[in-house]
Amino acid sequence: MRIVVLAGGIGGARFLRGLKKAVPDAEITVIGNTGDDIHLFGLRVCPDLDTVMYTLGGGINEEQGWGRTDETFHLKEELAAYGVGPDWFGLGDRDFATHVVRTQMLGAGYPLSAVTEALCDRWQPGVRLIPMTDDRVETHVAVTLPPDGTDGTGVTEGTEGPGGRSAAGGEQRAVHFQEYWVRLRASVPAHAVVPVGADRAKPAPGVLEAIAEADTVLFPPSNPVVSIGTILAVPGIREAIADAGVPVVGLSPIVGGSPVRGMADKVLAAVGVESTAAAVAEHYGSGLLDGWLVDTVDAAAVERVTAAGIRCRAVPLMMTDVDATARMAGEALALADEVRA
Amino acid sequence: MRIVVLAGGIGGARFLRGLKKAVPDAEITVIGNTGDDIHLFGLRVCPDLDTVMYTLGGGINEEQGWGRTDETFHLKEELAAYGVGPDWFGLGDRDFATHVVRTQMLGAGYPLSAVTEALCDRWQPGVRLIPMTDDRVETHVAVTLPPDGTDGTGVTEGTEGPGGRSAAGGEQRAVHFQEYWVRLRASVPAHAVVPVGADRAKPAPGVLEAIAEADTVLFPPSNPVVSIGTILAVPGIREAIADAGVPVVGLSPIVGGSPVRGMADKVLAAVGVESTAAAVAEHYGSGLLDGWLVDTVDAAAVERVTAAGIRCRAVPLMMTDVDATARMAGEALALADEVRA
């Protein structure tokens, strides 16, 4: 069985751990989001790829869901002592090494897909992990900062991108997704989410081939806008999935009207999608999605999703542990079989 | 009182701490050796500048004499886990931050002298620390590796530079000074020490001016070949010191026929100088050196050094603590006054 999974960070990584447990013999190809990659301190940081790699490779900090286990932050402390920022991004000493190795290999001319494969040689995640593209894509978020010049973080310095004044007096800015997500904690109004560079990006080698050879395509309960949405924004990927002729099944990241984890509701609002399990399914659309799992608390959504032409079931969707997650993955594969039959 | 000190790493840094204690009101300019700088993991590492900065700024690991206090090596452990080397150079997590900041500033276009000044803004070493040059100089050592293909380190992989077979069957190589010093621990025969690039290097801004305005120039008990010798190899520096018309006084790094610390005897042999306090003075020469301090155990050398036209005294030269080092610095300044009078 060949399964292709589009994955963001924590949600995608944890789902994949369950999927591996549910179908240990499956060949799993993970197409990873790189839209939240960021250049920090001269290094290329790929938070989502690393979260998948560390989670499946046994190196993840289980409590926080990202970063390395047994981590220290001495390097970061010292950068702060030098007054060199940003200080809001959590780069641990162990994690830093991954970015150093990646940056060196990129500098030597290897594409990100080859670098990711090399990093996975160490971590042995048990899946084939491919970045969505070897080209540079950076998700930016259009926000309005409060008119008093602060942004609720105690930091008043300028953020990146050209800015302007809105009618309400707040300052409009385009900020890197990580700045919006980590520094501002999605606490300011977001008006648009733009995967800058995606329109000119090409799928990384192996991405389209994996989709073409897949028996099933799964969308884990990852962020539908900035994770899966960004992957789908790379020309060719959405079309390849829609045209693959195999079941495409997703799991709702929204349970009972709010995200299970993270702040997906904020970016859904920015793209005009309500934070409900049904609305996210409709956002993907029946042209892409064949099946959709909603949580049992959202059972009432089944009718609306079905009406939209997407086969839908309500099952427990809380990834409380690996076994519960494996059952979710099993339900997704069962729904795929149902679509296939 | 304006004092210029040419400094390598540990010996120079410890001497400077004593000098500051001896003459707290003096304006001290340190011209630092950059010949043992090395590029590792995409970063510019300046071991001697950092040792001076950390030692005078209170951040040094006192026991080992280099690197940071309260250091961890998690990043290095992870690089090794990725199989990315070299693994023989001790880059700690805290120390790494200095190299990250330096590399970023160099990448932004600042010269090393400006970067060093910025780093010292944090450390406040109490001296003006200037690299000998903003240009790239790398000390290489011509060595013969054992004919069995090993080098006594258990590492058989090739080292840098073109190699050949010597008459004795050993392989001749030019290796970076750090590879000779740290990886090979100066355990293989060295035939030449070449500060590659020094002949085309220019003194960094402020170097010649500081020498011209100095009341006294001091050579601490640093390595006369790869530390002070490399600084003197930058065209203009030796001449400026010789022509400054002020006392130039050195302290012997050789006590009782062997180096107080490190392996200076190995590189002295490579340049054909015997490891004695007198021979090192003669190596500098009376055209450069006005005064020379030898240890009391080398009192017999005073006559030979004096005969070479260099004023010489025998005083205790073991830097056992800051007070002992301050007394050494005081003796050096007293000898300078004697020269001046």
XYZ file of C-alpha atoms in Angstrom, chain A residues 9-10 12-17 20 48-62 65-67 123 125:
29
model
C 4.292 20.444 11.611
C 3.045 19.067 14.895
C 0.955 16.187 10.675
C 3.881 14.616 12.494
C 1.726 13.131 15.249
C -0.771 11.835 12.721
C 2.057 10.162 10.817
C 3.195 8.370 13.951
C 2.833 4.145 10.798
C 7.772 21.569 9.586
C 10.236 19.194 7.941
C 12.187 19.005 11.178
C 9.106 18.401 13.308
C 8.169 15.441 11.096
C 11.749 14.145 11.091
C 12.287 14.522 14.828
C 8.847 13.149 15.738
C 9.154 10.025 13.593
C 12.865 9.649 14.352
C 12.477 9.747 18.128
C 14.185 13.100 18.690
C 11.202 15.330 19.355
C 10.464 17.196 22.555
C 7.201 15.389 23.322
C 5.678 19.025 20.088
C 8.524 20.784 18.299
C 12.270 21.009 18.839
C 16.812 10.020 11.824
C 11.770 8.388 10.167
